[in-house]
């Protein structure tokens, strides 16, 4: 669904109004330029029914979006690439002797993964609220430097205890990256545009799996330096690269359109008005945090259902990150460590293609939940193949289907929660909630593939088959609910409902605003 943009003819140009009071509503009898500028100064950009008061010049919008893409996307994509590498390289290190050198026994490898997810979950929402308070331009580089540091320190771990402590601190710093970047990008893009732009950085997750395997195979060929060797080099080299990226990003990221030195004043006004024109009742792009708006973002039916879907999907996504090298090793047991590392690359490449393709189609068709429904069966078929066959070629082929379906939910779910709240604060808490639920799925994934279950892992694969099936069912339920509720809202008298309310009371309604319609 998309906001209705009235034509330029709907704005009278013979009697411009003078918008002096911030609380004053925009008149529909003003120049379009005045409407854009007034929206940027703190006025609503929609009427009470959610219709945009501005008709934007398509060519000016295209130029602006291209400019934002160029300045924003590459930096956040690289940050997330190394975020995922620094999280998942423990799977590559396991093949290279980490368990033996640290003296890990029984379930201690799984406990190491769990230590990461405990902090990753606990600090998710607080980190995203801090991102709003501090500003993404400073907060995201700070987090990047932190997880780069603790990734490097993992290379100096000598036993299970200090490795677990380092993994806990790594999770604390990484917890704010996925929701923080999603929240940051929601400040810049329209609802329909957002999913594809999220895909352009979330695609770094499967690419990190592919690139991480290639990088690991290259680093493992290096001669050790003193007592530093094999798996230790993975963490040290990759951690240093991450810290260098953090320093660069501190000088390149811009908090929001109004502070972007690379935008003209006209472009800043257009960027702000574009975002506001799709959020009914919104007068400020970056309002102050208040509890009511935080709760609106969390306790939103769309947020809760989407977050449960993301939780179930992440059991697969994070499980692949940590265990795909191990799974590949059981499929090709006679190959060398380097060959096994390289076999993890192709499934991630195919998965990355679908991560970009489906959100791109979502952007162009202005639909989202249909792509939830398309993706889930790919995972279901893949895990059915794992359970139904022990043939190495069949099982390796199944990994391609699984990555193609599972990784697409990253951008799709985050876009779904971001586009169905109206205020900046609610958006921050909604995205934080979604990713927090997703990381609960990651925590579950650390116990999905247990030592006694190998080499075929029927329990782990059966669990993922069940969660994939639930993803499909809940996606259909969410779709049906949003369609039903939009029809219910069509019957509501918007003007009567809002009568007597102040601007603040209207803004505090967020998704409960009667003029709001769910995007699906």
Short mmCIF file of C-alpha atoms in Angstrom, two decimals, residues 71-81 140 177 181 184-185 197 200-201 204 253:
data_model
loop_
_atom_site.label_atom_id
_atom_site.label_comp_id
_atom_site.label_asym_id
_atom_site.label_seq_id
_atom_site.Cartn_x
_atom_site.Cartn_y
_atom_site.Cartn_z
CA UNK A 71 26.48 8.45 0.80
CA UNK A 72 24.68 6.11 3.23
CA UNK A 73 24.48 2.55 1.91
CA UNK A 74 28.15 1.65 1.24
CA UNK A 75 29.31 2.64 4.74
CA UNK A 76 26.58 0.84 6.68
CA UNK A 77 26.89 -2.21 4.41
CA UNK A 78 30.61 -2.53 5.17
CA UNK A 79 29.96 -2.08 8.88
CA UNK A 80 27.40 -4.88 8.88
CA UNK A 81 29.62 -7.11 6.75
CA UNK A 140 27.23 3.02 15.19
CA UNK A 177 24.12 -2.92 14.82
CA UNK A 181 21.31 0.59 10.95
CA UNK A 184 19.09 4.95 10.86
CA UNK A 185 18.01 4.20 7.30
CA UNK A 197 17.77 -0.39 1.08
CA UNK A 200 21.56 -3.71 0.48
CA UNK A 201 23.20 -3.97 3.90
CA UNK A 204 26.15 -8.62 3.80
CA UNK A 253 28.19 8.94 8.69
#
